[in-house]
Each structure stands twice: as C-alpha cells, then as structure tokens.
Amino acid sequence: MIWIAFTLLAAFAQAWRNALQSQLSQHASVASVTLARFIVAGPLAAAYLWALYQLFPAPILQPNWVFVSYVLGASLMQILATALMVVLFKQNNYAVGAGLAKSEALVAAILGVLFFGSTLSGLGWLGVLIGSIAVMLLSGVSLRRFNAKTALLGIACGTAFALTSLWVREASLAAQLPFPHSAAWVLLMVLLSQTLILAIYLCWKEPISWQKLWQHRKLTSSISICSCVGSIGWFSAMSLQHVAYVKTLGQIEVFFTIAIATLWLKQPTKRRDTVGLVLIALAAVLVMLT
C-alpha cells in the first residue's frame, strides 16, 4: 500500500505548487509560468535518481522506442495541461482553477479502461464517480452559473493531465526496471524533455520572459521544488497502481488547496465546500478499500 503514501505526498506538494503558480501567473506569461514548474526540478530529479542507485543498486536504463514515445507524449501533454491550468488561474480564482482540472480522475478511468487495459472494481468506479461529483461541487459548477469556455478549458486540462498520467505509467512499465528506479528514470526524462522544449520556445518567442523568471527567482525555485517532490510522488504511485485510483485518492489535494486558498491567498470558501470535502473523503476511503 506504499502507493497511498506516495499519493498523499504528491497531493500535498501539488497543492502548494498550484498556489505558487497562481501567484507567479500574475507577473509572467503562461509559457514562463509553465517553465517555472520544470526549470529547477530536472537537477533535483537527477540527484534523486543518483541517490536511489547509491542506496539500492539496479541495472541502468536501456531505452527502447516504446519507452521514448511514451516519455515524449507525456512531456508534451503535461506542458499543455500546465499551460491550460495557468489560463484557468487567469480566468478564475485559485480554488476554481485547481478544482476544474481535477476532472482528470474520471477521464483517466474511462481512457484507462478503453485503451490501456485497466480494470476497475465496482467499488473503485463508485469512488471515482463520487470524487468527480465532489470536484464539480467544489469548482462551483452549476447550470445557473455555467460558463462554457471555462468548462471546456477545465475538461481539456483534465484530459491532458489524464493522458500524461496514463503515458507516465506506460513508460514506467516499458522501462523494465525495478521500482522505484523505473519511476525515477521516467521522471528525469520527462523533466529534461519539458525543460528543453520550453526553454527553446521562450528563447524564440518570449526572450523577455527570462527576466521575469529571474526577477521572481525565489518563487520560481519554490514552484520547481514543489513540482519535483509532487512528481516523485505521482510517478511512483502510478507505477504501482492504476492511474484512476491514484488520481481519485489524489483529490485529497483539494483539502490542502482550500486551506491554502483560505489561509494564505485569503480567498473565502463557500458553504458547499463542506459537502464537497466530505464526498472527497468518502471517495478516498472507497479507493483505499479497493
């Protein structure tokens, strides 16, 4: 059950990363805020992989085309997902933006069953559905306040994150290495690919964005550190368990998200948050029982 501990670690780190990204998004472009997630995380992931090999010797990765294709696909999809998340932050408040992106759990369950050979139990499906309903409540989704653009952005963001997670799991399996080395290799390769892609883009399209990142270097570094810790948790958990279960339990992040939004960002919560949090707790219990 170590995947549960990794998921809780990831959820806590990701809540802080999202909060910090929402702050940086007030001063920098979508692309530069997205790069902030990866720019320092690569060296940290390399150090984590080196430490693993020092403590637990294992074979070195022998890349194959399946591994490389899944890594590149996950890298590009996570860049897209993060960019969409930043766009959501610019349109709504922090809690709403983070909540809408959490549709990824249900999307990952559906795509996993249809295309990746995943099998979920009845209890597992119930947990995923309850978690999705809870996220919708917390995101303030209602027919009266329905905003088609925001809803489409949220679904697109959740789908991109779901595909990222599914491809990360497939890459870990294709690495043909013991746990946790497989997850650590995927993490390092994904981060290096993302950093290279975004760095080239900024140099080409937004060279002034480097100045913004330097001006806010403490915030940028904090985002990258939280991102790396969160990714270690997510990648490790998803190499051990179905993505839908990991992401449903990961909705515990909303507890941290609302606490940060209320106590740190000074954004008020609403009455329906209590119902949503209870449903998320129920969904998490069902997934853990599964």
mmCIF file of C-alpha atoms in Angstrom:
data_model
loop_
_atom_site.group_PDB
_atom_site.id
_atom_site.type_symbol
_atom_site.label_atom_id
_atom_site.label_comp_id
_atom_site.label_asym_id
_atom_site.label_seq_id
_atom_site.Cartn_x
_atom_site.Cartn_y
_atom_site.Cartn_z
ATOM 1 C CA MET A 1 0.000 0.000 0.000
ATOM 2 C CA ILE A 2 3.016 2.307 -0.381
ATOM 3 C CA TRP A 3 1.248 3.954 -3.334
ATOM 4 C CA ILE A 4 -1.073 5.637 -0.828
ATOM 5 C CA ALA A 5 1.833 7.344 0.944
ATOM 6 C CA PHE A 6 3.312 8.495 -2.377
ATOM 7 C CA THR A 7 -0.088 9.845 -3.475
ATOM 8 C CA LEU A 8 -0.603 11.829 -0.276
ATOM 9 C CA LEU A 9 2.893 13.300 -0.611
ATOM 10 C CA ALA A 10 2.155 14.242 -4.213
ATOM 11 C CA ALA A 11 -1.195 15.825 -3.343
ATOM 12 C CA PHE A 12 0.335 17.981 -0.610
ATOM 13 C CA ALA A 13 3.227 19.142 -2.801
ATOM 14 C CA GLN A 14 0.967 19.795 -5.785
ATOM 15 C CA ALA A 15 -1.408 21.955 -3.758
ATOM 16 C CA TRP A 16 1.482 24.220 -2.830
ATOM 17 C CA ARG A 17 2.858 24.196 -6.377
ATOM 18 C CA ASN A 18 -0.502 25.271 -7.791
ATOM 19 C CA ALA A 19 -0.810 28.045 -5.206
ATOM 20 C CA LEU A 20 2.669 29.337 -6.033
ATOM 21 C CA GLN A 21 1.972 29.110 -9.759
ATOM 22 C CA SER A 22 -1.197 31.140 -9.328
ATOM 23 C CA GLN A 23 0.931 33.846 -7.698
ATOM 24 C CA LEU A 24 3.554 33.823 -10.457
ATOM 25 C CA SER A 25 0.837 33.911 -13.130
ATOM 26 C CA GLN A 26 0.065 37.470 -12.010
ATOM 27 C CA HIS A 27 3.521 38.587 -13.174
ATOM 28 C CA ALA A 28 4.570 36.249 -16.006
ATOM 29 C CA SER A 29 3.272 34.699 -19.227
ATOM 30 C CA VAL A 30 1.625 31.292 -19.499
ATOM 31 C CA ALA A 31 4.753 29.738 -21.064
ATOM 32 C CA SER A 32 7.137 31.128 -18.445
ATOM 33 C CA VAL A 33 4.903 30.042 -15.550
ATOM 34 C CA THR A 34 4.786 26.596 -17.142
ATOM 35 C CA LEU A 35 8.592 26.503 -17.426
ATOM 36 C CA ALA A 36 8.891 27.514 -13.774
ATOM 37 C CA ARG A 37 7.431 24.120 -12.930
ATOM 38 C CA PHE A 38 10.334 22.283 -14.570
ATOM 39 C CA ILE A 39 13.393 24.557 -14.626
ATOM 40 C CA VAL A 40 14.934 23.504 -11.281
ATOM 41 C CA ALA A 41 13.125 20.186 -10.993
ATOM 42 C CA GLY A 42 15.429 18.442 -13.518
ATOM 43 C CA PRO A 43 18.618 18.662 -11.411
ATOM 44 C CA LEU A 44 16.649 17.654 -8.318
ATOM 45 C CA ALA A 45 15.276 14.598 -10.142
ATOM 46 C CA ALA A 46 18.808 13.687 -11.257
ATOM 47 C CA ALA A 47 20.012 13.904 -7.655
ATOM 48 C CA TYR A 48 17.080 11.720 -6.535
ATOM 49 C CA LEU A 49 17.919 9.087 -9.180
ATOM 50 C CA TRP A 50 21.607 9.124 -8.221
ATOM 51 C CA ALA A 51 20.699 8.650 -4.547
ATOM 52 C CA LEU A 52 18.476 5.685 -5.436
ATOM 53 C CA TYR A 53 21.332 3.938 -7.215
ATOM 54 C CA GLN A 54 23.661 4.594 -4.296
ATOM 55 C CA LEU A 55 21.219 3.107 -1.808
ATOM 56 C CA PHE A 56 19.663 0.391 -3.990
ATOM 57 C CA PRO A 57 21.905 -0.722 -6.910
ATOM 58 C CA ALA A 58 19.977 -1.748 -10.024
ATOM 59 C CA PRO A 59 20.505 -2.090 -13.801
ATOM 60 C CA ILE A 60 20.863 1.087 -15.859
ATOM 61 C CA LEU A 61 18.007 2.069 -18.148
ATOM 62 C CA GLN A 62 18.184 0.685 -21.696
ATOM 63 C CA PRO A 63 15.776 2.955 -23.625
ATOM 64 C CA ASN A 64 13.525 1.418 -26.272
ATOM 65 C CA TRP A 65 11.219 3.117 -28.755
ATOM 66 C CA VAL A 66 8.120 2.349 -26.666
ATOM 67 C CA PHE A 67 9.673 3.996 -23.609
ATOM 68 C CA VAL A 68 10.837 7.037 -25.596
ATOM 69 C CA SER A 69 7.468 7.535 -27.312
ATOM 70 C CA TYR A 70 5.558 7.444 -24.036
ATOM 71 C CA VAL A 71 8.048 9.825 -22.387
ATOM 72 C CA LEU A 72 7.790 12.342 -25.233
ATOM 73 C CA GLY A 73 3.994 12.057 -25.316
ATOM 74 C CA ALA A 74 3.728 12.564 -21.556
ATOM 75 C CA SER A 75 6.151 15.509 -21.696
ATOM 76 C CA LEU A 76 4.179 17.371 -24.355
ATOM 77 C CA MET A 77 0.816 16.583 -22.788
ATOM 78 C CA GLN A 78 1.910 17.804 -19.352
ATOM 79 C CA ILE A 79 3.164 21.063 -20.864
ATOM 80 C CA LEU A 80 -0.249 21.534 -22.480
ATOM 81 C CA ALA A 81 -2.062 20.608 -19.260
ATOM 82 C CA THR A 82 0.019 23.023 -17.176
ATOM 83 C CA ALA A 83 -0.492 25.834 -19.683
ATOM 84 C CA LEU A 84 -4.257 25.264 -19.596
ATOM 85 C CA MET A 85 -4.135 25.302 -15.798
ATOM 86 C CA VAL A 86 -2.388 28.690 -15.851
ATOM 87 C CA VAL A 87 -5.054 30.003 -18.257
ATOM 88 C CA LEU A 88 -7.693 28.827 -15.775
ATOM 89 C CA PHE A 89 -5.894 30.677 -12.982
ATOM 90 C CA LYS A 90 -6.029 33.866 -15.035
ATOM 91 C CA GLN A 91 -9.789 33.474 -15.600
ATOM 92 C CA ASN A 92 -10.982 32.370 -12.147
ATOM 93 C CA ASN A 93 -9.747 32.284 -8.608
ATOM 94 C CA TYR A 94 -7.186 29.722 -7.460
ATOM 95 C CA ALA A 95 -9.573 27.156 -5.944
ATOM 96 C CA VAL A 96 -11.839 27.085 -9.010
ATOM 97 C CA GLY A 97 -8.926 26.679 -11.432
ATOM 98 C CA ALA A 98 -7.411 23.807 -9.478
ATOM 99 C CA GLY A 99 -10.802 22.174 -8.971
ATOM 100 C CA LEU A 100 -11.815 22.132 -12.623
ATOM 101 C CA ALA A 101 -8.596 20.380 -13.610
ATOM 102 C CA LYS A 102 -9.456 17.535 -11.243
ATOM 103 C CA SER A 103 -11.780 16.022 -13.827
ATOM 104 C CA GLU A 104 -8.668 14.035 -14.762
ATOM 105 C CA ALA A 105 -9.543 11.187 -12.370
ATOM 106 C CA LEU A 106 -12.765 10.286 -14.184
ATOM 107 C CA VAL A 107 -11.186 10.837 -17.623
ATOM 108 C CA ALA A 108 -8.211 8.656 -16.657
ATOM 109 C CA ALA A 109 -10.582 5.889 -15.523
ATOM 110 C CA ILE A 110 -12.512 5.934 -18.804
ATOM 111 C CA LEU A 111 -9.443 6.173 -21.065
ATOM 112 C CA GLY A 112 -7.597 3.583 -18.998
ATOM 113 C CA VAL A 113 -10.364 1.025 -19.403
ATOM 114 C CA LEU A 114 -10.922 1.779 -23.104
ATOM 115 C CA PHE A 115 -7.338 1.991 -24.333
ATOM 116 C CA PHE A 116 -4.837 0.884 -21.683
ATOM 117 C CA GLY A 117 -6.219 -2.388 -20.377
ATOM 118 C CA SER A 118 -7.084 -1.078 -16.906
ATOM 119 C CA THR A 119 -9.720 -2.872 -14.856
ATOM 120 C CA LEU A 120 -11.561 -1.159 -12.002
ATOM 121 C CA SER A 121 -13.792 -2.828 -9.434
ATOM 122 C CA GLY A 122 -17.350 -1.678 -8.781
ATOM 123 C CA LEU A 123 -16.211 -0.067 -5.533
ATOM 124 C CA GLY A 124 -13.418 1.651 -7.409
ATOM 125 C CA TRP A 125 -15.786 3.089 -10.025
ATOM 126 C CA LEU A 126 -18.068 4.330 -7.238
ATOM 127 C CA GLY A 127 -15.148 6.109 -5.606
ATOM 128 C CA VAL A 128 -14.100 7.720 -8.897
ATOM 129 C CA LEU A 129 -17.654 8.932 -9.603
ATOM 130 C CA ILE A 130 -18.165 10.311 -6.090
ATOM 131 C CA GLY A 131 -14.821 12.080 -6.293
ATOM 132 C CA SER A 132 -15.771 13.638 -9.629
ATOM 133 C CA ILE A 133 -19.088 14.904 -8.241
ATOM 134 C CA ALA A 134 -17.254 16.374 -5.261
ATOM 135 C CA VAL A 135 -14.824 18.203 -7.539
ATOM 136 C CA MET A 136 -17.690 19.684 -9.537
ATOM 137 C CA LEU A 137 -19.284 20.950 -6.322
ATOM 138 C CA LEU A 138 -16.047 22.477 -5.125
ATOM 139 C CA SER A 139 -15.452 24.080 -8.525
ATOM 140 C CA GLY A 140 -18.765 25.876 -8.345
ATOM 141 C CA VAL A 141 -20.133 24.176 -11.449
ATOM 142 C CA SER A 142 -23.883 24.722 -11.777
ATOM 143 C CA LEU A 143 -26.373 25.205 -14.604
ATOM 144 C CA ARG A 144 -27.163 28.715 -13.407
ATOM 145 C CA ARG A 145 -23.521 29.783 -13.369
ATOM 146 C CA PHE A 146 -22.414 27.599 -16.266
ATOM 147 C CA ASN A 147 -19.606 29.108 -18.340
ATOM 148 C CA ALA A 148 -18.952 27.106 -21.493
ATOM 149 C CA LYS A 149 -15.445 28.462 -22.057
ATOM 150 C CA THR A 150 -14.288 27.760 -18.510
ATOM 151 C CA ALA A 151 -15.918 24.307 -18.559
ATOM 152 C CA LEU A 152 -14.204 23.371 -21.832
ATOM 153 C CA LEU A 153 -10.864 24.615 -20.540
ATOM 154 C CA GLY A 154 -11.324 22.549 -17.369
ATOM 155 C CA ILE A 155 -12.232 19.392 -19.284
ATOM 156 C CA ALA A 156 -9.350 19.906 -21.729
ATOM 157 C CA CYS A 157 -6.949 20.447 -18.833
ATOM 158 C CA GLY A 158 -8.199 17.351 -17.008
ATOM 159 C CA THR A 159 -7.959 15.244 -20.170
ATOM 160 C CA ALA A 160 -4.395 16.418 -20.815
ATOM 161 C CA PHE A 161 -3.398 15.597 -17.241
ATOM 162 C CA ALA A 162 -5.113 12.189 -17.529
ATOM 163 C CA LEU A 163 -3.193 11.304 -20.703
ATOM 164 C CA THR A 164 0.021 12.477 -19.061
ATOM 165 C CA SER A 165 -0.571 10.137 -16.134
ATOM 166 C CA LEU A 166 -1.542 7.169 -18.302
ATOM 167 C CA TRP A 167 1.525 7.588 -20.521
ATOM 168 C CA VAL A 168 3.791 8.016 -17.493
ATOM 169 C CA ARG A 169 2.539 4.672 -16.153
ATOM 170 C CA GLU A 170 3.089 3.016 -19.537
ATOM 171 C CA ALA A 171 6.616 4.470 -19.731
ATOM 172 C CA SER A 172 7.408 3.105 -16.254
ATOM 173 C CA LEU A 173 6.254 -0.355 -17.333
ATOM 174 C CA ALA A 174 8.234 -0.113 -20.592
ATOM 175 C CA ALA A 175 11.435 0.803 -18.707
ATOM 176 C CA GLN A 176 11.652 -2.807 -17.472
ATOM 177 C CA LEU A 177 13.401 -1.789 -14.248
ATOM 178 C CA PRO A 178 12.543 -2.454 -10.596
ATOM 179 C CA PHE A 179 10.567 0.067 -8.533
ATOM 180 C CA PRO A 180 11.351 2.876 -7.718
ATOM 181 C CA HIS A 181 14.126 3.164 -10.330
ATOM 182 C CA SER A 182 11.676 2.906 -13.239
ATOM 183 C CA ALA A 183 9.591 5.820 -11.962
ATOM 184 C CA ALA A 184 12.709 7.891 -11.245
ATOM 185 C CA TRP A 185 14.041 7.393 -14.790
ATOM 186 C CA VAL A 186 10.710 8.390 -16.311
ATOM 187 C CA LEU A 187 10.591 11.464 -14.081
ATOM 188 C CA LEU A 188 14.081 12.577 -15.106
ATOM 189 C CA MET A 189 13.497 12.015 -18.825
ATOM 190 C CA VAL A 190 10.155 13.805 -18.771
ATOM 191 C CA LEU A 191 11.534 16.810 -16.879
ATOM 192 C CA LEU A 192 14.568 17.151 -19.132
ATOM 193 C CA SER A 193 12.382 16.961 -22.249
ATOM 194 C CA GLN A 194 9.955 19.556 -20.913
ATOM 195 C CA THR A 195 12.695 21.950 -19.826
ATOM 196 C CA LEU A 196 14.404 21.736 -23.221
ATOM 197 C CA ILE A 197 11.163 22.243 -25.176
ATOM 198 C CA LEU A 198 10.016 25.240 -23.146
ATOM 199 C CA ALA A 199 13.466 26.838 -22.964
ATOM 200 C CA ILE A 200 13.726 26.761 -26.767
ATOM 201 C CA TYR A 201 10.226 28.209 -27.074
ATOM 202 C CA LEU A 202 10.962 31.094 -24.680
ATOM 203 C CA CYS A 203 14.246 31.920 -26.407
ATOM 204 C CA TRP A 204 12.403 32.014 -29.728
ATOM 205 C CA LYS A 205 9.095 33.661 -28.838
ATOM 206 C CA GLU A 206 9.407 35.310 -25.404
ATOM 207 C CA PRO A 207 13.034 36.117 -24.550
ATOM 208 C CA ILE A 208 11.899 38.800 -22.115
ATOM 209 C CA SER A 209 10.243 36.069 -20.014
ATOM 210 C CA TRP A 210 13.670 35.000 -18.736
ATOM 211 C CA GLN A 211 13.908 38.369 -16.993
ATOM 212 C CA LYS A 212 10.545 37.783 -15.341
ATOM 213 C CA LEU A 213 11.632 34.391 -14.048
ATOM 214 C CA TRP A 214 14.873 35.881 -12.723
ATOM 215 C CA GLN A 215 13.032 38.737 -11.030
ATOM 216 C CA HIS A 216 10.851 36.158 -9.274
ATOM 217 C CA ARG A 217 13.572 33.535 -8.881
ATOM 218 C CA LYS A 218 12.641 32.620 -5.302
ATOM 219 C CA LEU A 219 9.057 31.966 -6.320
ATOM 220 C CA THR A 220 10.224 30.109 -9.440
ATOM 221 C CA SER A 221 12.554 27.905 -7.395
ATOM 222 C CA SER A 222 9.810 27.150 -4.871
ATOM 223 C CA ILE A 223 7.464 26.114 -7.688
ATOM 224 C CA SER A 224 10.097 23.776 -9.151
ATOM 225 C CA ILE A 225 10.909 22.197 -5.793
ATOM 226 C CA CYS A 226 7.243 21.532 -5.022
ATOM 227 C CA SER A 227 6.767 20.235 -8.566
ATOM 228 C CA CYS A 228 9.678 17.808 -8.260
ATOM 229 C CA VAL A 229 8.505 16.448 -4.904
ATOM 230 C CA GLY A 230 4.972 16.119 -6.244
ATOM 231 C CA SER A 231 6.151 14.385 -9.419
ATOM 232 C CA ILE A 232 8.222 11.898 -7.435
ATOM 233 C CA GLY A 233 5.052 11.043 -5.529
ATOM 234 C CA TRP A 234 2.785 10.851 -8.608
ATOM 235 C CA PHE A 235 5.213 8.919 -10.815
ATOM 236 C CA SER A 236 6.000 6.441 -8.046
ATOM 237 C CA ALA A 237 2.347 5.884 -7.137
ATOM 238 C CA MET A 238 1.289 5.460 -10.770
ATOM 239 C CA SER A 239 3.988 2.883 -11.402
ATOM 240 C CA LEU A 240 2.444 0.803 -8.605
ATOM 241 C CA GLN A 241 -1.321 1.348 -9.033
ATOM 242 C CA HIS A 242 -3.967 2.150 -11.664
ATOM 243 C CA VAL A 243 -3.982 5.839 -12.564
ATOM 244 C CA ALA A 244 -7.706 6.232 -11.805
ATOM 245 C CA TYR A 245 -7.224 5.052 -8.223
ATOM 246 C CA VAL A 246 -4.152 7.237 -7.713
ATOM 247 C CA LYS A 247 -5.877 10.326 -9.084
ATOM 248 C CA THR A 248 -9.060 9.721 -7.099
ATOM 249 C CA LEU A 249 -7.128 9.426 -3.850
ATOM 250 C CA GLY A 250 -5.074 12.402 -5.019
ATOM 251 C CA GLN A 251 -8.213 14.541 -4.851
ATOM 252 C CA ILE A 252 -7.330 14.811 -1.166
ATOM 253 C CA GLU A 253 -5.261 17.659 -2.599
ATOM 254 C CA VAL A 254 -8.459 19.737 -2.530
ATOM 255 C CA PHE A 255 -8.296 19.724 1.288
ATOM 256 C CA PHE A 256 -4.871 21.321 1.054
ATOM 257 C CA THR A 257 -5.967 23.580 -1.812
ATOM 258 C CA ILE A 258 -8.889 25.092 0.094
ATOM 259 C CA ALA A 259 -6.774 25.526 3.225
ATOM 260 C CA ILE A 260 -4.106 27.362 1.213
ATOM 261 C CA ALA A 261 -6.671 29.454 -0.664
ATOM 262 C CA THR A 262 -8.335 30.467 2.618
ATOM 263 C CA LEU A 263 -5.360 30.923 4.950
ATOM 264 C CA TRP A 264 -2.612 32.058 2.572
ATOM 265 C CA LEU A 265 -4.280 33.553 -0.509
ATOM 266 C CA LYS A 266 -7.139 34.995 1.600
ATOM 267 C CA GLN A 267 -9.832 33.716 -0.763
ATOM 268 C CA PRO A 268 -13.117 32.894 1.027
ATOM 269 C CA THR A 269 -14.668 29.438 0.838
ATOM 270 C CA LYS A 270 -18.342 28.651 0.320
ATOM 271 C CA ARG A 271 -20.866 26.507 2.179
ATOM 272 C CA ARG A 272 -20.904 23.792 -0.468
ATOM 273 C CA ASP A 273 -17.186 23.236 0.194
ATOM 274 C CA THR A 274 -18.102 21.207 3.283
ATOM 275 C CA VAL A 275 -20.264 18.811 1.243
ATOM 276 C CA GLY A 276 -17.562 18.531 -1.431
ATOM 277 C CA LEU A 277 -14.853 17.753 1.116
ATOM 278 C CA VAL A 278 -16.978 15.062 2.749
ATOM 279 C CA LEU A 279 -17.579 13.439 -0.659
ATOM 280 C CA ILE A 280 -13.862 13.556 -1.496
ATOM 281 C CA ALA A 281 -13.061 11.888 1.824
ATOM 282 C CA LEU A 282 -15.640 9.200 1.037
ATOM 283 C CA ALA A 283 -14.177 8.690 -2.445
ATOM 284 C CA ALA A 284 -10.683 8.361 -0.981
ATOM 285 C CA VAL A 285 -11.866 5.752 1.544
ATOM 286 C CA LEU A 286 -13.588 3.714 -1.188
ATOM 287 C CA VAL A 287 -10.470 3.734 -3.371
ATOM 288 C CA MET A 288 -8.227 2.721 -0.471
ATOM 289 C CA LEU A 289 -10.641 -0.097 0.435
ATOM 290 C CA THR A 290 -10.498 -1.256 -3.195
#
